[in-house]
Short mmCIF file of C-alpha atoms in Angstrom, two decimals:
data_model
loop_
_atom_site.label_atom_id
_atom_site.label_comp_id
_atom_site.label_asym_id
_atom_site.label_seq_id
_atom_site.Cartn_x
_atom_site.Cartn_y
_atom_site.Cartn_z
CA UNK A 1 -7.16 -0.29 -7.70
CA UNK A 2 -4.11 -1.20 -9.16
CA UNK A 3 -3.42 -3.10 -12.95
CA UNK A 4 -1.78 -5.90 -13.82
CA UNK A 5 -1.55 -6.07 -17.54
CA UNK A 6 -1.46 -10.14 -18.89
CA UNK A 7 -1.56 -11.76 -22.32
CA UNK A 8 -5.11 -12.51 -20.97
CA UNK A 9 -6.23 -9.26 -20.58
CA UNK A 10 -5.94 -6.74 -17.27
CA UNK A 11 -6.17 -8.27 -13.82
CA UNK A 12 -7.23 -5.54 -11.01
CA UNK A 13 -6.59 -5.95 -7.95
CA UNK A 14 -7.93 -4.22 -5.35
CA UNK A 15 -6.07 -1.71 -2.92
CA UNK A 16 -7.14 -3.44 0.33
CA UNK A 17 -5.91 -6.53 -0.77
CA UNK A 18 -2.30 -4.89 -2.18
CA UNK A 19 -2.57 -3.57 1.21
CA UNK A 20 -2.74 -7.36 3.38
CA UNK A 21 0.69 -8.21 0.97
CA UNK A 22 2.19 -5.07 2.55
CA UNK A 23 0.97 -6.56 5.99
CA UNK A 24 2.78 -10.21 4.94
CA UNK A 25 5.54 -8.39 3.66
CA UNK A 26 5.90 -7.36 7.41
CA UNK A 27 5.74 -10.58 8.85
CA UNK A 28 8.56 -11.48 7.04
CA UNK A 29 10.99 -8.50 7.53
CA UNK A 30 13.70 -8.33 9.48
CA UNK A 31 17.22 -9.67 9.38
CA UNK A 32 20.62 -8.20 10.85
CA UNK A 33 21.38 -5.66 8.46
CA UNK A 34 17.90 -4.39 8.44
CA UNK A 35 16.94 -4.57 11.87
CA UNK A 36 13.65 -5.52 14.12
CA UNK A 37 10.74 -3.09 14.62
CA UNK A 38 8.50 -2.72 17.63
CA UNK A 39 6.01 -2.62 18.48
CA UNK A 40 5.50 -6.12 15.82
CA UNK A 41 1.84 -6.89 15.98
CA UNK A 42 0.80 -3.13 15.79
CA UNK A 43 3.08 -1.86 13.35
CA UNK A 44 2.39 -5.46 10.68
CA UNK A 45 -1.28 -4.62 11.15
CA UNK A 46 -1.19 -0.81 10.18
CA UNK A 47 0.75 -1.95 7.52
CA UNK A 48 -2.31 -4.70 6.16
CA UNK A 49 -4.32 -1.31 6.88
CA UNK A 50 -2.82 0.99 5.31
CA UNK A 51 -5.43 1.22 2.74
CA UNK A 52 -8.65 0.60 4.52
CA UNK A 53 -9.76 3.76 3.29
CA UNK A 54 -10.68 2.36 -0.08
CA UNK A 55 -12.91 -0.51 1.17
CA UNK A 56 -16.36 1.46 -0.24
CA UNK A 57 -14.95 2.47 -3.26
CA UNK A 58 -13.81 -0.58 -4.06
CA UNK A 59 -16.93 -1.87 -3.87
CA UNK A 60 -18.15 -0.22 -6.77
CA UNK A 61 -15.14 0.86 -8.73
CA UNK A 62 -15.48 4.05 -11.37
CA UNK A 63 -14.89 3.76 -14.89
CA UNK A 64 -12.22 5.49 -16.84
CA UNK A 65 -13.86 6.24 -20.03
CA UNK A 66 -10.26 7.24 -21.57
CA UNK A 67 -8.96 3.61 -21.10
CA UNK A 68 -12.07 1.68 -20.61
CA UNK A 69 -11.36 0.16 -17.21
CA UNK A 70 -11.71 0.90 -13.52
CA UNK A 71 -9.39 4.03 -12.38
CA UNK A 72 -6.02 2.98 -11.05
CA UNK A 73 -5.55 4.84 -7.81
CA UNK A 74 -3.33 6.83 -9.12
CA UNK A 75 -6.42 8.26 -11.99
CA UNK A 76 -8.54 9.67 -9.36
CA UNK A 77 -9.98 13.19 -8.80
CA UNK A 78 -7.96 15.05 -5.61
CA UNK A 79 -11.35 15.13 -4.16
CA UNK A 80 -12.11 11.27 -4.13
CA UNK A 81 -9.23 10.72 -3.09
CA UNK A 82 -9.30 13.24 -0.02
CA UNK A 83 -12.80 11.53 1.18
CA UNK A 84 -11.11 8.47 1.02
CA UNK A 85 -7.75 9.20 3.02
CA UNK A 86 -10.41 11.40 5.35
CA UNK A 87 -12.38 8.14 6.34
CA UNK A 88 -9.00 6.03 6.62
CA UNK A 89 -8.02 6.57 10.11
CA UNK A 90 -11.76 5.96 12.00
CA UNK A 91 -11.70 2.67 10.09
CA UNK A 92 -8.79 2.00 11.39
CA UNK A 93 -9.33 2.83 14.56
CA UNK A 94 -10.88 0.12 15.72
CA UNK A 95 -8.35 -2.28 14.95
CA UNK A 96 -5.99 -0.18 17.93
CA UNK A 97 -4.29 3.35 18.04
CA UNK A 98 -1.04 2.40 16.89
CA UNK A 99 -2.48 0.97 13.64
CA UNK A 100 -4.49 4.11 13.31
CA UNK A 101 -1.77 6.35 13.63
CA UNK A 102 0.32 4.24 11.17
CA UNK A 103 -2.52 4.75 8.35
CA UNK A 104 -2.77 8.20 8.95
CA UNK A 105 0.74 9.21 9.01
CA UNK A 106 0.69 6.76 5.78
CA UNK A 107 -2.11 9.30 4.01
CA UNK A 108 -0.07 12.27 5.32
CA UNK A 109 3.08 11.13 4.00
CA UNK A 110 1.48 10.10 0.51
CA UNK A 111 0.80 13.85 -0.08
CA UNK A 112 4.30 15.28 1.59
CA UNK A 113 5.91 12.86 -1.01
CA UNK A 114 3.94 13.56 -4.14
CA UNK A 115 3.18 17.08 -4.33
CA UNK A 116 1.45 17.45 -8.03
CA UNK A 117 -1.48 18.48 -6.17
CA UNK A 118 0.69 21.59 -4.96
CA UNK A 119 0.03 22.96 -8.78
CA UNK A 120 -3.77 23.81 -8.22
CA UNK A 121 -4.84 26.35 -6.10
CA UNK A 122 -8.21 24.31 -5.62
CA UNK A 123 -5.84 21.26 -4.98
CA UNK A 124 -3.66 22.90 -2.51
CA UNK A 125 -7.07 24.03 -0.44
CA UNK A 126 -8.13 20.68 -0.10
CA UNK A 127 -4.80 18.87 0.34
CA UNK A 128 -3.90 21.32 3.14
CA UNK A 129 -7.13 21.15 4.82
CA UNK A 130 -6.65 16.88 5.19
CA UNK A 131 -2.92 17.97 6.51
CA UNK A 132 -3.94 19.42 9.02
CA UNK A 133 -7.54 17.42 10.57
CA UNK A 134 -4.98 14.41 10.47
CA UNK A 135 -2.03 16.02 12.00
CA UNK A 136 -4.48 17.15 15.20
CA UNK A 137 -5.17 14.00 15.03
CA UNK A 138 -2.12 11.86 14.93
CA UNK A 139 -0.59 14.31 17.86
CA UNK A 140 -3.91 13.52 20.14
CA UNK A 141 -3.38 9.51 19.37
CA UNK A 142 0.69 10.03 20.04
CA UNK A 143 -0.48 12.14 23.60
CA UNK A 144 -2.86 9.08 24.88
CA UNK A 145 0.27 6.76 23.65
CA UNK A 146 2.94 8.55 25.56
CA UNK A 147 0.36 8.23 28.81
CA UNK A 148 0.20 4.39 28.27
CA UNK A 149 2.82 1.79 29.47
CA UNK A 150 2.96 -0.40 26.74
CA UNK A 151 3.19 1.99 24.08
CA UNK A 152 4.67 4.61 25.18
CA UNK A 153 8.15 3.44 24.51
CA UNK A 154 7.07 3.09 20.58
CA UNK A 155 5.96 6.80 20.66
CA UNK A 156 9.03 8.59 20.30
CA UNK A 157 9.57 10.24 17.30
CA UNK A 158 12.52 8.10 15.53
CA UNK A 159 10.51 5.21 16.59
CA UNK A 160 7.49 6.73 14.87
CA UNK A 161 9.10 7.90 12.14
CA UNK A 162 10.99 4.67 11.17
CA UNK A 163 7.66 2.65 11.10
CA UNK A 164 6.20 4.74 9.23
CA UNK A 165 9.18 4.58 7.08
CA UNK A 166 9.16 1.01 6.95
CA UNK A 167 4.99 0.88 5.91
CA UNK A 168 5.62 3.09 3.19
CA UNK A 169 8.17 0.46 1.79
CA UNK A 170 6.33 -2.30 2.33
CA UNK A 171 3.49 -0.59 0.32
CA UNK A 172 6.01 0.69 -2.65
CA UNK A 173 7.14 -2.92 -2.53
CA UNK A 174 3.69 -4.15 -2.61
CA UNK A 175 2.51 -2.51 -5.32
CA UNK A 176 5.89 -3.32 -7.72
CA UNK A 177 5.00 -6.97 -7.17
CA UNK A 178 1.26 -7.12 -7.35
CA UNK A 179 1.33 -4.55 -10.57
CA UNK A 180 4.35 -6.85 -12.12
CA UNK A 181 7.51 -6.05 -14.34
CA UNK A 182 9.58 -7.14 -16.99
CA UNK A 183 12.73 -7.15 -15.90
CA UNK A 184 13.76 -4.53 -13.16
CA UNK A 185 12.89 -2.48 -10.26
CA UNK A 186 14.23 -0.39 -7.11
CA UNK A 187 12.34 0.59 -3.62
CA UNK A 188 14.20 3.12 -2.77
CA UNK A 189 14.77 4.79 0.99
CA UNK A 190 14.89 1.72 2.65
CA UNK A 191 15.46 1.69 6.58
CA UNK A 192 18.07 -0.59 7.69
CA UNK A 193 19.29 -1.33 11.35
CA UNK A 194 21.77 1.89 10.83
CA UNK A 195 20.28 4.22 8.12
CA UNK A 196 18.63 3.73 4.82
CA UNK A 197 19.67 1.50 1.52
CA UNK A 198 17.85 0.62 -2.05
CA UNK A 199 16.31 -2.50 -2.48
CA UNK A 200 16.76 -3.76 -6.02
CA UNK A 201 14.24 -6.67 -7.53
CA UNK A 202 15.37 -8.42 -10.48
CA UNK A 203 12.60 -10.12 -12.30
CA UNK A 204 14.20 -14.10 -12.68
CA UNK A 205 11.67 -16.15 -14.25
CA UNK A 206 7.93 -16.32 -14.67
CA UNK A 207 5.71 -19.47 -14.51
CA UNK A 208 1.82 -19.35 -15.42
CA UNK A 209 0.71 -16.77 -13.33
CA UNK A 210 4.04 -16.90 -10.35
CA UNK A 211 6.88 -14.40 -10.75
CA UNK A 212 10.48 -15.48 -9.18
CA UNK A 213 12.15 -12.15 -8.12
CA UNK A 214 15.73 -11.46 -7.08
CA UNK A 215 15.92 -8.74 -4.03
CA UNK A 216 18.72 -7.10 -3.86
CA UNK A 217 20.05 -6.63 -0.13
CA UNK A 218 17.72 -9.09 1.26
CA UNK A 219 15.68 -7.53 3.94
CA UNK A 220 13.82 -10.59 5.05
CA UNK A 221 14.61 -13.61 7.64
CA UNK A 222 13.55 -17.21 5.80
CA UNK A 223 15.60 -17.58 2.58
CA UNK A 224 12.31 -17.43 0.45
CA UNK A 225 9.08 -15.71 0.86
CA UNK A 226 5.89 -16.59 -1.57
CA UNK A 227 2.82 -14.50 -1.67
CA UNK A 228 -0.10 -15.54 -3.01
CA UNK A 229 -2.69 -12.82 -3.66
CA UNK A 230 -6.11 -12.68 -5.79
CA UNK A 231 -7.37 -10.01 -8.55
CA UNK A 232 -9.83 -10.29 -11.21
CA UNK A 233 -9.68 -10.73 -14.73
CA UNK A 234 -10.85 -8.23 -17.45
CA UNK A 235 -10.64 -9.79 -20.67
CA UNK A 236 -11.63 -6.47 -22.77
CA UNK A 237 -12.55 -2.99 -21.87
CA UNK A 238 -15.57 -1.20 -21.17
CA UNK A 239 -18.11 1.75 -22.25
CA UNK A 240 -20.37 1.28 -19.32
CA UNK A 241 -19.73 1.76 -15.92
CA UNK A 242 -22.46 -0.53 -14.68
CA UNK A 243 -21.65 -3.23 -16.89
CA UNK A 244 -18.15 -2.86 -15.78
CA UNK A 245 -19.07 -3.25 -11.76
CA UNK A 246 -21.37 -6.52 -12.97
CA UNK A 247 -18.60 -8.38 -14.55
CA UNK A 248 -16.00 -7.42 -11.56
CA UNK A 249 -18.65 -8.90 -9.46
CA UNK A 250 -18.92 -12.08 -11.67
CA UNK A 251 -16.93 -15.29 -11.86
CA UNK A 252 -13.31 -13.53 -13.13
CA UNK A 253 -11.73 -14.20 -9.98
CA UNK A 254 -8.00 -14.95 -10.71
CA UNK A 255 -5.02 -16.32 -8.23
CA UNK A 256 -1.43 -15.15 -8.55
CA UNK A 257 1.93 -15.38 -6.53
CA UNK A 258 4.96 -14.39 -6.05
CA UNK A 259 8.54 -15.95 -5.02
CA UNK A 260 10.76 -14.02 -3.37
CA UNK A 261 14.46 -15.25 -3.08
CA UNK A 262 18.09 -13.60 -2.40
CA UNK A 263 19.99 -12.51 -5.73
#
């Protein structure tokens, strides 16, 4: 879950949802100095995917009894948050293989990048066990690609690599906007059509509940991109988890957006 902090109180919004922005995010990319991906269809839905994994917990969300509201993502136990990268890629599945590799290598690279978990020996047993169930099973989804015709051209490493590059910004990017700022913010490791650059989002104005942000090379192909996106509206905190799940099912649904535009 991620948190949005308002004079109104905290809006959460939920990682599945973050996740579909990533996915229109996507839709939108591409210019000439950033470059077209393939295959498009595949690698915009792994990215609206990427967190599937969190569909049940989201459902009932845990209380943080140090702040009073639901966990962020980033609050969770190594444990819960194993089971739910563990589940991520037969949920996906379904959808197609190439969107199911994307949200695995996504988990795998989550971990690779941010290695706090590398600390605790009970950690690093856990961690390393996921590692390696979903690297066995990204190379047997990459195998049955390379022996089909339409995807085996997308299965080459670099190709690979780069969209999985390019889901991971689309889900830093995601989460910058949906969370908010105050005035500035960088995504960095960008791909581009010939290597990598940092994308740098200038907060412009702010309207009710829109923000206008600045992005700084602009990576996408209309001259403006809105997102609208929903989360739900905690006006005060909480000392009981059930009570907490009741009101996030209630009436406290809440609609923001977003304006994108070159700086």
């Amino acid at each position: 879950m991620l948190h949005r902090f308002t004079e109104q109180g905290l809006v959460c919004i939920t990682q599945p949802h973050h996740a579909i922005i990533a996915g229109e995010l996507a839709r939108a990319w591409s210019n000439e100095q950033f470059g077209n991906f393939a295959p498009f269809d595949e690698v915009c839905l792994g990215a609206s995917l990427h967190d599937i994994g969190w569909v049940k917990w989201e459902q009932k969300p845990t209380l943080n009894p140090e702040t009073g509201y639901p966990h962020k993502f980033t609050q969770l136990p190594t444990q819960v948050h194993i089971d739910i990268w563990s589940s991520a890629k037969q949920l996906a599945l379904p959808f197609g293989r190439y969107a199911a590799l994307l949200v695995s290598l996504h988990g795998t690279g989550l971990y690779e990048r941010f290695s706090n978990w590398r600390n605790s020996k009970e950690a690093k047993t856990i961690v390393q066990d996921f590692l390696n169930k979903e690297v066995a099973f990204q190379e047997q989804i990459i195998n049955i690609l390379n022996q089909d015709e339409y995807f085996a051209p997308y299965a080459a490493p670099s190709i690979i690599k780069r969209n999985q590059q390019l889901v991971a910004t689309w889900d830093s990017l995601s989460i910058i906007l949906c969370q908010g700022f105050t005035e500035k913010e960088e995504v960095t490791k960008v791909p581009t059509s010939d290597g990598e650059t940092t994308l740098e989002l200038t907060l412009l104005e702010t309207k009710g509940n829109c923000n206008h942000i600045a992005v700084s090379p602009w990576p996408f192909q209309q001259s403006e991109v809105k997102l609208v996106y929903e989360g739900r509206l905690l006006p005060h905190t909480f000392d009981d988890e059930a009570a907490m799940q009741d009101y996030l099912n209630s009436n406290c649904w809440i609609t923001l957006s977003t304006v994108l535009k070159p700086l």
